[in-house]
mmCIF file of C-alpha atoms in Angstrom:
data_model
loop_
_atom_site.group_PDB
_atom_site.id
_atom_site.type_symbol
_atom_site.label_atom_id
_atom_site.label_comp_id
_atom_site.label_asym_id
_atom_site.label_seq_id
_atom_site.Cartn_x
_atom_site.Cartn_y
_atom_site.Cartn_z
ATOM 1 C CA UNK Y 1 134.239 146.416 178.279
ATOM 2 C CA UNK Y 2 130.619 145.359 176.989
ATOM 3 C CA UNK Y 3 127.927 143.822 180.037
ATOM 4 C CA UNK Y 4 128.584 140.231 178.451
ATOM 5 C CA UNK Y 5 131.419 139.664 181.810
ATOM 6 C CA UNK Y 6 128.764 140.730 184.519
ATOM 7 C CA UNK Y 7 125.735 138.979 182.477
ATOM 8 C CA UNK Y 8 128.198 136.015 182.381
ATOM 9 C CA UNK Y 9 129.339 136.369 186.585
ATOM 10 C CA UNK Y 10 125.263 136.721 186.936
ATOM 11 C CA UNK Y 11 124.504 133.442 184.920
ATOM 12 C CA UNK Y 12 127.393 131.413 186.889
ATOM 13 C CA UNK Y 13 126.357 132.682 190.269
ATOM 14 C CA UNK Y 14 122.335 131.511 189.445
ATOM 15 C CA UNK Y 15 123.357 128.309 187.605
ATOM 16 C CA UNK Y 16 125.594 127.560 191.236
ATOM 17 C CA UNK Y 17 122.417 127.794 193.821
ATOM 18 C CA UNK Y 18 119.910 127.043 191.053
ATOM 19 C CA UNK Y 19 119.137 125.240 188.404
ATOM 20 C CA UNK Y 20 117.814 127.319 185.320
ATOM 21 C CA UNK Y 21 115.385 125.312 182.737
ATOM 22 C CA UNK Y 22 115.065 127.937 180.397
ATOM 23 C CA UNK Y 23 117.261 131.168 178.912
ATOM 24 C CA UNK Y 24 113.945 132.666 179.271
ATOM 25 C CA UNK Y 25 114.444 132.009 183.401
ATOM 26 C CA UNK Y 26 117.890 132.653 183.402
ATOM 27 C CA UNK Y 27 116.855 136.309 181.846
ATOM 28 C CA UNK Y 28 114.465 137.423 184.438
ATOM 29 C CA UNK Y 29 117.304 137.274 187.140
ATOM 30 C CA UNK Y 30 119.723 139.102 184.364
ATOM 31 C CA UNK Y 31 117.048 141.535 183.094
ATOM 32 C CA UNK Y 32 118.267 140.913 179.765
ATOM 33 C CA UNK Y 33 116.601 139.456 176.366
ATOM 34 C CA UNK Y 34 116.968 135.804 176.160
ATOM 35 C CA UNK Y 35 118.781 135.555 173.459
ATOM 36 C CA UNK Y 36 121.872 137.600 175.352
ATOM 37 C CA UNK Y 37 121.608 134.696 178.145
ATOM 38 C CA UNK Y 38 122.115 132.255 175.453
ATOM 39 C CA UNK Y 39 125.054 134.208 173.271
ATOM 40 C CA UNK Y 40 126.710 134.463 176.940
ATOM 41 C CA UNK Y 41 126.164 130.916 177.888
ATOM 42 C CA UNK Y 42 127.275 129.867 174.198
ATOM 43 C CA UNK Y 43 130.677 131.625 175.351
ATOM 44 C CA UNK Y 44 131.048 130.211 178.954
ATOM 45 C CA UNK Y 45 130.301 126.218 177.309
ATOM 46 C CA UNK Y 46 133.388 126.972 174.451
ATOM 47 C CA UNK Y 47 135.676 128.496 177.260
ATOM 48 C CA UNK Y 48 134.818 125.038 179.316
ATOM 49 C CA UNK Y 49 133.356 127.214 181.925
ATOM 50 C CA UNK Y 50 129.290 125.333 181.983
ATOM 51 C CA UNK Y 51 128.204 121.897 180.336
ATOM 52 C CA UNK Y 52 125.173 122.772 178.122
ATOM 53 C CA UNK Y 53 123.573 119.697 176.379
ATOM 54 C CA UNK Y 54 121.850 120.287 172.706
ATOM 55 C CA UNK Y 55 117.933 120.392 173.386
ATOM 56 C CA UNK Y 56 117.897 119.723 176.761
ATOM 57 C CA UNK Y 57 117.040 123.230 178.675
ATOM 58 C CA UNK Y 58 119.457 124.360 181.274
ATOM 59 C CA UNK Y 59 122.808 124.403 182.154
ATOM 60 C CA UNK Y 60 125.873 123.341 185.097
ATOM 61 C CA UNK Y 61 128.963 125.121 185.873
ATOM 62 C CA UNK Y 62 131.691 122.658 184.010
ATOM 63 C CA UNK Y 63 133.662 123.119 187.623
ATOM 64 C CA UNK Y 64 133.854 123.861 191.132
ATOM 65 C CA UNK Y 65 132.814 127.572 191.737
ATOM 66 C CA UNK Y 66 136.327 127.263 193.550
ATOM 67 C CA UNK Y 67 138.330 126.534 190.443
ATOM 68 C CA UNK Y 68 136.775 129.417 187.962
ATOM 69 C CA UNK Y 69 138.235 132.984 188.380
ATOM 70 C CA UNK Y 70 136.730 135.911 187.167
ATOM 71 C CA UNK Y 71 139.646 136.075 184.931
ATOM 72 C CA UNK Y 72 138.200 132.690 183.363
ATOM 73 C CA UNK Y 73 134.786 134.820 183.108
ATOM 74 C CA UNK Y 74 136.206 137.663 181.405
ATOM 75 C CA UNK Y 75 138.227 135.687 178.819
ATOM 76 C CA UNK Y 76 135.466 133.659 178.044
ATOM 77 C CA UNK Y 77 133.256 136.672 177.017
ATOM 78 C CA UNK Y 78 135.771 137.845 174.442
ATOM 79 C CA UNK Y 79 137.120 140.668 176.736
ATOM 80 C CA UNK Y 80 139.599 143.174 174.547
ATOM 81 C CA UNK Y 81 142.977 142.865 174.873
ATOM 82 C CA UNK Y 82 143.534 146.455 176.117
ATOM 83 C CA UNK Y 83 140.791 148.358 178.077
ATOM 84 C CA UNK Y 84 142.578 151.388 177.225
ATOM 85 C CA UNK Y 85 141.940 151.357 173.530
ATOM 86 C CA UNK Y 86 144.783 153.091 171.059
ATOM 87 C CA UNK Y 87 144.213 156.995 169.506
ATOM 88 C CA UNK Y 88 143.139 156.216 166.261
ATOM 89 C CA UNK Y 89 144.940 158.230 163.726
ATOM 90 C CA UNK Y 90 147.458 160.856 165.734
ATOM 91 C CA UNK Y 91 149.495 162.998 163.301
ATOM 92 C CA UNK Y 92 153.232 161.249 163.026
ATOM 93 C CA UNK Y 93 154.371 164.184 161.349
ATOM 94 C CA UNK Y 94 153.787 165.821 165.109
ATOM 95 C CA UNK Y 95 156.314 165.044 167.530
ATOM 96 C CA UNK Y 96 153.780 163.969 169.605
ATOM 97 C CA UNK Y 97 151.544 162.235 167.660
ATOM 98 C CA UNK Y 98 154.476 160.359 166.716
ATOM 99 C CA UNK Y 99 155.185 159.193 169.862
ATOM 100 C CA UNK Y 100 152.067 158.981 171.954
ATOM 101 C CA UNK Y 101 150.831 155.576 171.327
ATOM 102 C CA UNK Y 102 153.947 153.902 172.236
ATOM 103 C CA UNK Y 103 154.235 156.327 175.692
ATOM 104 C CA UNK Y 104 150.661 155.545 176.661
ATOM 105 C CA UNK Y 105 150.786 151.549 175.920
ATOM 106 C CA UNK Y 106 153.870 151.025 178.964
ATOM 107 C CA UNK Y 107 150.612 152.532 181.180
ATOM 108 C CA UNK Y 108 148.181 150.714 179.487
ATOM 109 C CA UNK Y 109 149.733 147.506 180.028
ATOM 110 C CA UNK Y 110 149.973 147.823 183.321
ATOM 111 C CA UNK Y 111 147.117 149.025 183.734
ATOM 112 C CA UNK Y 112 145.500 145.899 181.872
ATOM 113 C CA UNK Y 113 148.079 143.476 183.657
ATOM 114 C CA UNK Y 114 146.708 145.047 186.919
ATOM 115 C CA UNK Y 115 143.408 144.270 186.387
ATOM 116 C CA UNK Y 116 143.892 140.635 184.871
ATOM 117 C CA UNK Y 117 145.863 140.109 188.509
ATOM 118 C CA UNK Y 118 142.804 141.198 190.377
ATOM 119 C CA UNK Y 119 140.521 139.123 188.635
ATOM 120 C CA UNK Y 120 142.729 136.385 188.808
ATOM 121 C CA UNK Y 121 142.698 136.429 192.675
ATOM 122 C CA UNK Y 122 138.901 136.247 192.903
ATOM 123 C CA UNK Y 123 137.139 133.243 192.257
ATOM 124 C CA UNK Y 124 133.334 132.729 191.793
ATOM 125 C CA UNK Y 125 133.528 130.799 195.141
ATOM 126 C CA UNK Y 126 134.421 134.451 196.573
ATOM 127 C CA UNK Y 127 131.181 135.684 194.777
ATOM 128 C CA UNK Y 128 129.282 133.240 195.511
ATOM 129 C CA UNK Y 129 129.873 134.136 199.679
ATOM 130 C CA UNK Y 130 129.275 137.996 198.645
ATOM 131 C CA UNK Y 131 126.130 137.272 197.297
ATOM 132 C CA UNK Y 132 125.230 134.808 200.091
ATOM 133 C CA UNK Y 133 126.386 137.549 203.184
ATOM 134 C CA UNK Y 134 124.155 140.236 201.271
ATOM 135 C CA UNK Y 135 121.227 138.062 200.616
ATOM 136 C CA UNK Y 136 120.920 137.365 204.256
ATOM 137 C CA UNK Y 137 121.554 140.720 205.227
ATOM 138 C CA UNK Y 138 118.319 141.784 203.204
ATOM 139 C CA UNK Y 139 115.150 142.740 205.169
ATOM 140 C CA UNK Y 140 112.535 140.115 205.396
ATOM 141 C CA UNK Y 141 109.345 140.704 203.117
ATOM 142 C CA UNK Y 142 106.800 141.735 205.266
#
């Protein structure tokens, strides 16, 4: 999986507490070239995910942090498929290599189902309160 789903979890969590004027803002939280805040953001507005207006800086979540799973995050940034990706040219005149794909993409499914459930059960809401109960955990500045 590329960074685009944890750039995109970062850019929903900020645009929640804060509003951002600029991709150039958003991408000194991120720590990632402005242009990558607004390739993400393009993503999150065409899954429905944040309301973006054309020349108007900044951005709002397009729903409740509540209603947006982290499955809704990862589908918006044009996750694969398949994490497990498929052997590229095995040798079907092998018995094996004949055969392997289709053994390895029962586990691979599940494996991918799996993780799809997780992220389903999570919400940004449930971020959100991470963040929040780590934040205050942090030492003051002195």
């Amino acid at each position: 999986m590329n960074h685009q789903y944890a750039v995109a979890v970062h850019i929903l969590s900020l645009l929640d507490s804060q509003p951002a004027s600029s991709s150039e803002e958003l991408a000194g939280s991120v720590g990632v070239h402005p242009v990558v805040i607004r390739t993400v953001t393009g993503l999150l507005r065409r899954a429905g995910l944040l309301e973006t207006r054309r020349g108007v800086p900044g951005a709002r979540l397009a729903r409740p942090p509540r209603d947006i799973t982290l499955l809704d995050v990862y589908r918006a940034v044009n996750a694969p498929e398949q994490m497990l990706k498929h052997h590229p040219r095995p040798n079907i005149a092998c018995p094996v290599g004949a055969n392997i794909q289709a053994v390895l993409d029962v586990t691979s499914r599940r494996a991918q189902d799996a993780l799809e459930a997780e992220l389903a059960a999570h919400t940004l809401e449930g971020v959100l309160g991470d963040l929040q109960t780590r934040i205050e955990q942090m030492p003051s500045p002195a």
